[in-house]
């Protein structure tokens, strides 16, 4: 069932078996299933794990990732945030939050995206694959609706709609149409090495409230939300695609200074 859905999604994306795909492996079940299925379907993949150094949780994630890559016989690249940025994610986030009351997941998300795009370009990867699934996408979609900013959904999809800009390595989500419960079941059935607990720092209460509400919905209701989402998506104008170069780090950005460097400037 999952396999058929993923195959269809990859067909829709138009993924080519010669392309080099860098799978962003968190150590969790979602990205482990992505790597497992892409490998099984004969795609050319390598893995990348960002060690965020968030205590015992990060250690378990790193171990699970190493085990998975060994089992699947894929090359693993490790980006050590302490080595490259001088401190753990908790510390970086704390110093930013003292200045701006930004949410944990928002800060972590910006930093991870910046790292993944830069690493994928340096490794000459054609695509980055993540473990985002249907529940994640519905959550973000609803959050943007509640924020009154549906246009923020404009670039989402199984492949991000900035794909044609060469500075941004296109990000794909092979599990875009798969529900989290089905992924959990599949990962357990296949006995994949994976950490099943949630990130201990995901304490954005608003997002959690929405996540809990969505998880109370039936399968049919979730699928209906996605149908609405896709209809609305067709009508939304694309977000500004004007890519500039960040004046501080040289990475691609929509502004003169990228979001990552804006955060780092705040950091004390
Ligand atoms: P999250 O935002 O934590 O739900 O993660 C969404 C996706 O981002 C995961 O399925 C992974 O593909 C990727 N990701 C999250 N954390 C990491 C990490 N530490 N290293 C590499 N990829 C990650
Ligand atoms: Zn920058």
PDB file of C-alpha atoms and ligand atoms in Angstrom:
ATOM      1  CA  UNK A   1       0.000   0.000   0.000  1.00  0.00           C
ATOM      2  CA  UNK A   2       2.678   2.540   1.090  1.00  0.00           C
ATOM      3  CA  UNK A   3       4.945   1.285  -1.678  1.00  0.00           C
ATOM      4  CA  UNK A   4       2.330   1.816  -4.369  1.00  0.00           C
ATOM      5  CA  UNK A   5       1.555   5.343  -3.122  1.00  0.00           C
ATOM      6  CA  UNK A   6       5.251   6.267  -2.987  1.00  0.00           C
ATOM      7  CA  UNK A   7       5.846   4.840  -6.476  1.00  0.00           C
ATOM      8  CA  UNK A   8       3.000   6.961  -7.796  1.00  0.00           C
ATOM      9  CA  UNK A   9       4.328  10.061  -6.021  1.00  0.00           C
ATOM     10  CA  UNK A  10       7.819   9.533  -7.456  1.00  0.00           C
ATOM     11  CA  UNK A  11       6.303   9.140 -10.905  1.00  0.00           C
ATOM     12  CA  UNK A  12       4.413  12.384 -10.445  1.00  0.00           C
ATOM     13  CA  UNK A  13       7.647  14.116  -9.391  1.00  0.00           C
ATOM     14  CA  UNK A  14       9.376  12.610 -12.427  1.00  0.00           C
ATOM     15  CA  UNK A  15      12.335  11.256 -10.456  1.00  0.00           C
ATOM     16  CA  UNK A  16      15.086   9.679 -12.496  1.00  0.00           C
ATOM     17  CA  UNK A  17      17.072   6.659 -11.282  1.00  0.00           C
ATOM     18  CA  UNK A  18      20.378   8.213 -12.358  1.00  0.00           C
ATOM     19  CA  UNK A  19      19.903  11.346 -10.270  1.00  0.00           C
ATOM     20  CA  UNK A  20      21.805  11.536  -6.999  1.00  0.00           C
ATOM     21  CA  UNK A  21      19.372  11.886  -4.121  1.00  0.00           C
ATOM     22  CA  UNK A  22      20.531  12.998  -0.713  1.00  0.00           C
ATOM     23  CA  UNK A  23      18.139  11.651   1.922  1.00  0.00           C
ATOM     24  CA  UNK A  24      17.900  13.843   5.039  1.00  0.00           C
ATOM     25  CA  UNK A  25      18.003  11.221   7.782  1.00  0.00           C
ATOM     26  CA  UNK A  26      16.915  12.373  11.221  1.00  0.00           C
ATOM     27  CA  UNK A  27      17.062   8.892  12.742  1.00  0.00           C
ATOM     28  CA  UNK A  28      13.258   8.875  12.993  1.00  0.00           C
ATOM     29  CA  UNK A  29      10.854   6.448  11.320  1.00  0.00           C
ATOM     30  CA  UNK A  30       9.755   8.758   8.479  1.00  0.00           C
ATOM     31  CA  UNK A  31      13.104   9.458   6.863  1.00  0.00           C
ATOM     32  CA  UNK A  32      14.188   5.846   7.513  1.00  0.00           C
ATOM     33  CA  UNK A  33      11.197   4.639   5.498  1.00  0.00           C
ATOM     34  CA  UNK A  34      12.075   7.107   2.707  1.00  0.00           C
ATOM     35  CA  UNK A  35      15.639   5.752   2.466  1.00  0.00           C
ATOM     36  CA  UNK A  36      14.434   2.160   2.640  1.00  0.00           C
ATOM     37  CA  UNK A  37      11.886   2.598  -0.143  1.00  0.00           C
ATOM     38  CA  UNK A  38      14.080   4.686  -2.454  1.00  0.00           C
ATOM     39  CA  UNK A  39      16.811   2.079  -2.137  1.00  0.00           C
ATOM     40  CA  UNK A  40      14.359  -0.768  -2.685  1.00  0.00           C
ATOM     41  CA  UNK A  41      13.003   0.934  -5.806  1.00  0.00           C
ATOM     42  CA  UNK A  42      16.500   1.238  -7.246  1.00  0.00           C
ATOM     43  CA  UNK A  43      17.241   4.955  -6.806  1.00  0.00           C
ATOM     44  CA  UNK A  44      20.736   6.356  -6.370  1.00  0.00           C
ATOM     45  CA  UNK A  45      20.803   7.587  -2.771  1.00  0.00           C
ATOM     46  CA  UNK A  46      23.167   8.785  -0.063  1.00  0.00           C
ATOM     47  CA  UNK A  47      22.222   9.885   3.445  1.00  0.00           C
ATOM     48  CA  UNK A  48      22.963  12.980   5.491  1.00  0.00           C
ATOM     49  CA  UNK A  49      22.418  13.303   9.215  1.00  0.00           C
ATOM     50  CA  UNK A  50      22.724  16.533  11.174  1.00  0.00           C
ATOM     51  CA  UNK A  51      23.943  15.783  14.665  1.00  0.00           C
ATOM     52  CA  UNK A  52      22.189  18.481  16.688  1.00  0.00           C
ATOM     53  CA  UNK A  53      23.801  17.410  19.982  1.00  0.00           C
ATOM     54  CA  UNK A  54      20.586  17.502  21.975  1.00  0.00           C
ATOM     55  CA  UNK A  55      21.733  15.022  24.614  1.00  0.00           C
ATOM     56  CA  UNK A  56      20.618  11.419  24.725  1.00  0.00           C
ATOM     57  CA  UNK A  57      17.962  11.935  22.034  1.00  0.00           C
ATOM     58  CA  UNK A  58      20.584  12.991  19.461  1.00  0.00           C
ATOM     59  CA  UNK A  59      22.837  10.090  20.414  1.00  0.00           C
ATOM     60  CA  UNK A  60      20.018   7.624  19.783  1.00  0.00           C
ATOM     61  CA  UNK A  61      19.190   9.287  16.446  1.00  0.00           C
ATOM     62  CA  UNK A  62      22.804   9.132  15.301  1.00  0.00           C
ATOM     63  CA  UNK A  63      23.080   5.454  16.231  1.00  0.00           C
ATOM     64  CA  UNK A  64      19.836   4.552  14.431  1.00  0.00           C
ATOM     65  CA  UNK A  65      20.971   6.440  11.325  1.00  0.00           C
ATOM     66  CA  UNK A  66      24.359   4.720  11.230  1.00  0.00           C
ATOM     67  CA  UNK A  67      22.705   1.325  11.632  1.00  0.00           C
ATOM     68  CA  UNK A  68      20.179   2.021   8.880  1.00  0.00           C
ATOM     69  CA  UNK A  69      22.826   3.177   6.392  1.00  0.00           C
ATOM     70  CA  UNK A  70      24.945   0.126   7.128  1.00  0.00           C
ATOM     71  CA  UNK A  71      21.960  -2.138   6.600  1.00  0.00           C
ATOM     72  CA  UNK A  72      20.964  -0.418   3.345  1.00  0.00           C
ATOM     73  CA  UNK A  73      24.598  -0.115   2.217  1.00  0.00           C
ATOM     74  CA  UNK A  74      24.379   3.597   1.564  1.00  0.00           C
ATOM     75  CA  UNK A  75      26.975   6.272   2.143  1.00  0.00           C
ATOM     76  CA  UNK A  76      26.296   8.463   5.176  1.00  0.00           C
ATOM     77  CA  UNK A  77      27.468  12.074   5.543  1.00  0.00           C
ATOM     78  CA  UNK A  78      27.383  13.524   9.035  1.00  0.00           C
ATOM     79  CA  UNK A  79      27.131  17.247   9.694  1.00  0.00           C
ATOM     80  CA  UNK A  80      28.172  17.889  13.270  1.00  0.00           C
ATOM     81  CA  UNK A  81      26.606  21.149  14.421  1.00  0.00           C
ATOM     82  CA  UNK A  82      28.984  21.507  17.389  1.00  0.00           C
ATOM     83  CA  UNK A  83      32.010  21.130  15.146  1.00  0.00           C
ATOM     84  CA  UNK A  84      30.722  23.419  12.399  1.00  0.00           C
ATOM     85  CA  UNK A  85      28.829  26.037  14.373  1.00  0.00           C
ATOM     86  CA  UNK A  86      30.541  25.844  17.731  1.00  0.00           C
ATOM     87  CA  UNK A  87      27.620  24.752  19.901  1.00  0.00           C
ATOM     88  CA  UNK A  88      24.637  22.439  20.234  1.00  0.00           C
ATOM     89  CA  UNK A  89      21.240  23.245  18.750  1.00  0.00           C
ATOM     90  CA  UNK A  90      19.839  23.851  22.256  1.00  0.00           C
ATOM     91  CA  UNK A  91      22.491  26.484  22.897  1.00  0.00           C
ATOM     92  CA  UNK A  92      22.144  28.183  19.500  1.00  0.00           C
ATOM     93  CA  UNK A  93      18.363  28.286  19.891  1.00  0.00           C
ATOM     94  CA  UNK A  94      18.505  29.574  23.444  1.00  0.00           C
ATOM     95  CA  UNK A  95      20.707  32.482  22.471  1.00  0.00           C
ATOM     96  CA  UNK A  96      18.382  33.459  19.635  1.00  0.00           C
ATOM     97  CA  UNK A  97      15.281  33.129  21.794  1.00  0.00           C
ATOM     98  CA  UNK A  98      16.623  35.470  24.455  1.00  0.00           C
ATOM     99  CA  UNK A  99      16.392  38.222  21.857  1.00  0.00           C
ATOM    100  CA  UNK A 100      13.361  37.155  19.849  1.00  0.00           C
ATOM    101  CA  UNK A 101      10.648  34.923  21.213  1.00  0.00           C
ATOM    102  CA  UNK A 102      10.828  32.611  18.184  1.00  0.00           C
ATOM    103  CA  UNK A 103       9.495  29.077  18.461  1.00  0.00           C
ATOM    104  CA  UNK A 104      11.933  26.152  18.793  1.00  0.00           C
ATOM    105  CA  UNK A 105      10.805  24.388  15.636  1.00  0.00           C
ATOM    106  CA  UNK A 106      10.920  27.560  13.547  1.00  0.00           C
ATOM    107  CA  UNK A 107      14.562  28.237  14.433  1.00  0.00           C
ATOM    108  CA  UNK A 108      15.632  24.618  14.054  1.00  0.00           C
ATOM    109  CA  UNK A 109      13.793  24.396  10.716  1.00  0.00           C
ATOM    110  CA  UNK A 110      15.606  27.417   9.220  1.00  0.00           C
ATOM    111  CA  UNK A 111      19.006  26.112  10.334  1.00  0.00           C
ATOM    112  CA  UNK A 112      18.379  22.572   9.051  1.00  0.00           C
ATOM    113  CA  UNK A 113      17.166  23.834   5.652  1.00  0.00           C
ATOM    114  CA  UNK A 114      20.258  26.020   5.248  1.00  0.00           C
ATOM    115  CA  UNK A 115      22.593  23.131   6.151  1.00  0.00           C
ATOM    116  CA  UNK A 116      20.825  20.642   3.871  1.00  0.00           C
ATOM    117  CA  UNK A 117      20.794  22.919   0.836  1.00  0.00           C
ATOM    118  CA  UNK A 118      24.481  23.838   1.201  1.00  0.00           C
ATOM    119  CA  UNK A 119      25.538  20.225   1.804  1.00  0.00           C
ATOM    120  CA  UNK A 120      23.481  18.930  -1.125  1.00  0.00           C
ATOM    121  CA  UNK A 121      25.062  21.470  -3.470  1.00  0.00           C
ATOM    122  CA  UNK A 122      28.568  20.672  -2.249  1.00  0.00           C
ATOM    123  CA  UNK A 123      27.927  16.943  -2.682  1.00  0.00           C
ATOM    124  CA  UNK A 124      26.516  17.543  -6.175  1.00  0.00           C
ATOM    125  CA  UNK A 125      23.185  16.001  -5.275  1.00  0.00           C
ATOM    126  CA  UNK A 126      20.323  16.529  -7.705  1.00  0.00           C
ATOM    127  CA  UNK A 127      17.600  16.339  -5.062  1.00  0.00           C
ATOM    128  CA  UNK A 128      17.127  16.340  -1.295  1.00  0.00           C
ATOM    129  CA  UNK A 129      14.526  13.904   0.043  1.00  0.00           C
ATOM    130  CA  UNK A 130      12.864  14.406   3.427  1.00  0.00           C
ATOM    131  CA  UNK A 131      10.462  12.328   5.508  1.00  0.00           C
ATOM    132  CA  UNK A 132       7.600  14.844   5.602  1.00  0.00           C
ATOM    133  CA  UNK A 133       4.256  13.022   5.464  1.00  0.00           C
ATOM    134  CA  UNK A 134       0.589  13.770   4.983  1.00  0.00           C
ATOM    135  CA  UNK A 135      -0.076  14.654   8.644  1.00  0.00           C
ATOM    136  CA  UNK A 136       2.878  17.116   8.609  1.00  0.00           C
ATOM    137  CA  UNK A 137       1.629  18.748   5.434  1.00  0.00           C
ATOM    138  CA  UNK A 138      -1.953  19.074   6.679  1.00  0.00           C
ATOM    139  CA  UNK A 139      -0.608  20.577   9.898  1.00  0.00           C
ATOM    140  CA  UNK A 140       1.389  23.238   8.054  1.00  0.00           C
ATOM    141  CA  UNK A 141      -1.483  23.907   5.668  1.00  0.00           C
ATOM    142  CA  UNK A 142      -3.922  24.453   8.549  1.00  0.00           C
ATOM    143  CA  UNK A 143      -1.443  26.576  10.505  1.00  0.00           C
ATOM    144  CA  UNK A 144      -1.012  28.888   7.535  1.00  0.00           C
ATOM    145  CA  UNK A 145      -4.784  29.115   7.115  1.00  0.00           C
ATOM    146  CA  UNK A 146      -5.237  29.956  10.826  1.00  0.00           C
ATOM    147  CA  UNK A 147      -2.470  32.553  10.527  1.00  0.00           C
ATOM    148  CA  UNK A 148      -4.460  34.108   7.677  1.00  0.00           C
ATOM    149  CA  UNK A 149      -1.597  33.492   5.239  1.00  0.00           C
ATOM    150  CA  UNK A 150      -2.712  30.822   2.735  1.00  0.00           C
ATOM    151  CA  UNK A 151      -0.138  32.169   0.271  1.00  0.00           C
ATOM    152  CA  UNK A 152       2.568  30.620   2.464  1.00  0.00           C
ATOM    153  CA  UNK A 153       1.357  27.262   1.144  1.00  0.00           C
ATOM    154  CA  UNK A 154       2.129  28.244  -2.443  1.00  0.00           C
ATOM    155  CA  UNK A 155       5.477  26.501  -2.791  1.00  0.00           C
ATOM    156  CA  UNK A 156       4.589  23.227  -1.084  1.00  0.00           C
ATOM    157  CA  UNK A 157       3.888  19.885  -2.696  1.00  0.00           C
ATOM    158  CA  UNK A 158       5.593  16.516  -3.198  1.00  0.00           C
ATOM    159  CA  UNK A 159       8.328  18.579  -4.880  1.00  0.00           C
ATOM    160  CA  UNK A 160       8.882  22.185  -3.867  1.00  0.00           C
ATOM    161  CA  UNK A 161       7.927  24.643  -6.538  1.00  0.00           C
ATOM    162  CA  UNK A 162      11.255  26.503  -6.572  1.00  0.00           C
ATOM    163  CA  UNK A 163      12.719  23.464  -8.235  1.00  0.00           C
ATOM    164  CA  UNK A 164      13.827  25.322 -11.322  1.00  0.00           C
ATOM    165  CA  UNK A 165      16.235  27.603  -9.430  1.00  0.00           C
ATOM    166  CA  UNK A 166      19.648  25.959  -9.586  1.00  0.00           C
ATOM    167  CA  UNK A 167      20.930  27.537  -6.356  1.00  0.00           C
ATOM    168  CA  UNK A 168      18.220  25.770  -4.403  1.00  0.00           C
ATOM    169  CA  UNK A 169      18.527  22.001  -4.620  1.00  0.00           C
ATOM    170  CA  UNK A 170      14.945  20.762  -5.183  1.00  0.00           C
ATOM    171  CA  UNK A 171      13.410  19.108  -2.114  1.00  0.00           C
ATOM    172  CA  UNK A 172      11.164  16.114  -2.570  1.00  0.00           C
ATOM    173  CA  UNK A 173       8.759  14.457  -0.138  1.00  0.00           C
ATOM    174  CA  UNK A 174       8.152  10.854  -1.220  1.00  0.00           C
ATOM    175  CA  UNK A 175       5.732  10.339   1.734  1.00  0.00           C
ATOM    176  CA  UNK A 176       3.632  13.398   0.880  1.00  0.00           C
ATOM    177  CA  UNK A 177       0.477  11.287   0.441  1.00  0.00           C
ATOM    178  CA  UNK A 178       1.141   8.788   3.239  1.00  0.00           C
ATOM    179  CA  UNK A 179      -0.372   9.037   6.728  1.00  0.00           C
ATOM    180  CA  UNK A 180       1.897   8.881   9.762  1.00  0.00           C
ATOM    181  CA  UNK A 181       0.127   5.827  11.235  1.00  0.00           C
ATOM    182  CA  UNK A 182       0.833   3.850   8.060  1.00  0.00           C
ATOM    183  CA  UNK A 183       4.508   4.868   8.122  1.00  0.00           C
ATOM    184  CA  UNK A 184       4.865   3.792  11.764  1.00  0.00           C
ATOM    185  CA  UNK A 185       3.290   0.431  11.011  1.00  0.00           C
ATOM    186  CA  UNK A 186       5.464  -0.119   7.938  1.00  0.00           C
ATOM    187  CA  UNK A 187       8.677   0.881   9.705  1.00  0.00           C
ATOM    188  CA  UNK A 188       7.906  -1.556  12.543  1.00  0.00           C
ATOM    189  CA  UNK A 189       6.959  -4.320  10.135  1.00  0.00           C
ATOM    190  CA  UNK A 190      10.230  -3.898   8.251  1.00  0.00           C
ATOM    191  CA  UNK A 191      12.114  -3.642  11.586  1.00  0.00           C
ATOM    192  CA  UNK A 192      13.947  -0.514  10.462  1.00  0.00           C
ATOM    193  CA  UNK A 193      16.395   0.980  12.945  1.00  0.00           C
ATOM    194  CA  UNK A 194      14.578   4.156  13.994  1.00  0.00           C
ATOM    195  CA  UNK A 195      13.796   6.310  17.019  1.00  0.00           C
ATOM    196  CA  UNK A 196      10.043   6.492  17.631  1.00  0.00           C
ATOM    197  CA  UNK A 197       9.923   9.248  20.222  1.00  0.00           C
ATOM    198  CA  UNK A 198       9.274  12.848  19.216  1.00  0.00           C
ATOM    199  CA  UNK A 199      11.967  15.496  19.400  1.00  0.00           C
ATOM    200  CA  UNK A 200      12.115  16.646  23.066  1.00  0.00           C
ATOM    201  CA  UNK A 201      12.397  20.274  21.947  1.00  0.00           C
ATOM    202  CA  UNK A 202       9.214  20.308  19.842  1.00  0.00           C
ATOM    203  CA  UNK A 203       7.311  22.318  22.413  1.00  0.00           C
ATOM    204  CA  UNK A 204       5.512  24.814  20.194  1.00  0.00           C
ATOM    205  CA  UNK A 205       2.157  24.567  21.944  1.00  0.00           C
ATOM    206  CA  UNK A 206       0.102  26.005  19.085  1.00  0.00           C
ATOM    207  CA  UNK A 207       1.476  23.481  16.592  1.00  0.00           C
ATOM    208  CA  UNK A 208       0.946  20.673  19.101  1.00  0.00           C
ATOM    209  CA  UNK A 209      -2.672  21.758  19.596  1.00  0.00           C
ATOM    210  CA  UNK A 210      -3.206  21.586  15.836  1.00  0.00           C
ATOM    211  CA  UNK A 211      -1.352  18.274  15.619  1.00  0.00           C
ATOM    212  CA  UNK A 212      -3.606  16.791  18.308  1.00  0.00           C
ATOM    213  CA  UNK A 213      -6.717  18.114  16.575  1.00  0.00           C
ATOM    214  CA  UNK A 214      -5.620  16.630  13.232  1.00  0.00           C
ATOM    215  CA  UNK A 215      -4.789  13.286  14.793  1.00  0.00           C
ATOM    216  CA  UNK A 216      -8.361  13.148  16.140  1.00  0.00           C
ATOM    217  CA  UNK A 217      -9.713  13.259  12.561  1.00  0.00           C
ATOM    218  CA  UNK A 218     -10.616  10.222  10.510  1.00  0.00           C
ATOM    219  CA  UNK A 219      -8.603   9.030   7.522  1.00  0.00           C
ATOM    220  CA  UNK A 220     -11.330  10.300   5.191  1.00  0.00           C
ATOM    221  CA  UNK A 221     -11.367  13.763   6.785  1.00  0.00           C
ATOM    222  CA  UNK A 222      -7.591  14.053   6.467  1.00  0.00           C
ATOM    223  CA  UNK A 223      -7.766  13.065   2.813  1.00  0.00           C
ATOM    224  CA  UNK A 224     -10.496  15.649   2.269  1.00  0.00           C
ATOM    225  CA  UNK A 225      -8.322  18.396   3.760  1.00  0.00           C
ATOM    226  CA  UNK A 226      -5.574  17.383   1.334  1.00  0.00           C
ATOM    227  CA  UNK A 227      -8.012  17.511  -1.583  1.00  0.00           C
ATOM    228  CA  UNK A 228      -8.942  21.073  -0.612  1.00  0.00           C
ATOM    229  CA  UNK A 229      -5.286  21.873  -0.231  1.00  0.00           C
ATOM    230  CA  UNK A 230      -4.466  20.722  -3.759  1.00  0.00           C
ATOM    231  CA  UNK A 231      -7.393  22.650  -5.245  1.00  0.00           C
ATOM    232  CA  UNK A 232      -6.330  25.844  -3.468  1.00  0.00           C
ATOM    233  CA  UNK A 233      -2.696  25.267  -4.426  1.00  0.00           C
ATOM    234  CA  UNK A 234      -3.555  25.320  -8.136  1.00  0.00           C
ATOM    235  CA  UNK A 235      -5.046  28.784  -7.716  1.00  0.00           C
ATOM    236  CA  UNK A 236      -2.310  30.366  -5.625  1.00  0.00           C
ATOM    237  CA  UNK A 237       0.216  32.520  -7.443  1.00  0.00           C
ATOM    238  CA  UNK A 238       3.765  31.311  -6.954  1.00  0.00           C
ATOM    239  CA  UNK A 239       5.777  33.063  -4.279  1.00  0.00           C
ATOM    240  CA  UNK A 240       8.401  35.537  -5.396  1.00  0.00           C
ATOM    241  CA  UNK A 241      11.037  33.455  -7.129  1.00  0.00           C
ATOM    242  CA  UNK A 242      13.651  36.136  -7.282  1.00  0.00           C
ATOM    243  CA  UNK A 243      16.769  34.440  -5.942  1.00  0.00           C
ATOM    244  CA  UNK A 244      19.560  36.633  -4.581  1.00  0.00           C
ATOM    245  CA  UNK A 245      22.852  35.806  -2.901  1.00  0.00           C
ATOM    246  CA  UNK A 246      23.080  36.324   0.838  1.00  0.00           C
ATOM    247  CA  UNK A 247      25.559  39.129   1.533  1.00  0.00           C
ATOM    248  CA  UNK A 248      26.897  37.340   4.594  1.00  0.00           C
ATOM    249  CA  UNK A 249      27.148  33.640   3.764  1.00  0.00           C
ATOM    250  CA  UNK A 250      26.875  33.614  -0.020  1.00  0.00           C
ATOM    251  CA  UNK A 251      24.033  31.104   0.038  1.00  0.00           C
ATOM    252  CA  UNK A 252      20.916  31.629  -2.097  1.00  0.00           C
ATOM    253  CA  UNK A 253      18.238  33.747  -0.462  1.00  0.00           C
ATOM    254  CA  UNK A 254      15.054  35.634  -1.238  1.00  0.00           C
ATOM    255  CA  UNK A 255      16.437  38.667   0.597  1.00  0.00           C
ATOM    256  CA  UNK A 256      19.815  40.408   0.782  1.00  0.00           C
ATOM    257  CA  UNK A 257      20.508  38.532   3.992  1.00  0.00           C
ATOM    258  CA  UNK A 258      19.202  34.973   4.290  1.00  0.00           C
ATOM    259  CA  UNK A 259      16.981  33.843   7.167  1.00  0.00           C
ATOM    260  CA  UNK A 260      19.786  31.775   8.638  1.00  0.00           C
ATOM    261  CA  UNK A 261      22.151  34.773   8.808  1.00  0.00           C
ATOM    262  CA  UNK A 262      19.345  36.963  10.170  1.00  0.00           C
ATOM    263  CA  UNK A 263      19.025  34.476  13.031  1.00  0.00           C
ATOM    264  CA  UNK A 264      22.788  34.228  13.541  1.00  0.00           C
ATOM    265  CA  UNK A 265      23.031  38.002  13.781  1.00  0.00           C
ATOM    266  CA  UNK A 266      20.619  37.948  16.708  1.00  0.00           C
ATOM    267  CA  UNK A 267      22.647  35.236  18.391  1.00  0.00           C
ATOM    268  CA  UNK A 268      24.673  36.594  21.287  1.00  0.00           C
TER     269      UNK A 268
HETATM  270  P1  LIG B   1      10.960  17.368  11.441  1.00  0.00           P
HETATM  271  O1  LIG B   1      10.898  18.789  11.056  1.00  0.00           O
HETATM  272  O2  LIG B   1      11.848  17.102  12.633  1.00  0.00           O
HETATM  273  O3  LIG B   1       9.625  16.691  11.521  1.00  0.00           O
HETATM  274  O4  LIG B   1      11.726  16.625  10.252  1.00  0.00           O
HETATM  275  C1  LIG B   1      11.251  16.613   8.947  1.00  0.00           C
HETATM  276  C2  LIG B   1      12.267  15.962   8.047  1.00  0.00           C
HETATM  277  O5  LIG B   1      13.475  16.738   8.052  1.00  0.00           O
HETATM  278  C3  LIG B   1      12.694  14.572   8.484  1.00  0.00           C
HETATM  279  O6  LIG B   1      11.824  13.578   8.014  1.00  0.00           O
HETATM  280  C4  LIG B   1      14.069  14.460   7.866  1.00  0.00           C
HETATM  281  O7  LIG B   1      13.992  14.119   6.496  1.00  0.00           O
HETATM  282  C5  LIG B   1      14.608  15.885   7.986  1.00  0.00           C
HETATM  283  N1  LIG B   1      15.392  16.031   9.247  1.00  0.00           N
HETATM  284  C6  LIG B   1      14.926  16.378  10.466  1.00  0.00           C
HETATM  285  N2  LIG B   1      15.924  16.372  11.380  1.00  0.00           N
HETATM  286  C7  LIG B   1      17.053  16.002  10.733  1.00  0.00           C
HETATM  287  C8  LIG B   1      18.409  15.792  11.112  1.00  0.00           C
HETATM  288  N3  LIG B   1      18.828  15.980  12.383  1.00  0.00           N
HETATM  289  N4  LIG B   1      19.293  15.411  10.171  1.00  0.00           N
HETATM  290  C9  LIG B   1      18.900  15.230   8.882  1.00  0.00           C
HETATM  291  N5  LIG B   1      17.644  15.410   8.467  1.00  0.00           N
HETATM  292  C10 LIG B   1      16.716  15.787   9.363  1.00  0.00           C
HETATM  293 ZN1  LIG B   2      23.246  33.904   4.763  1.00  0.00          ZN
END
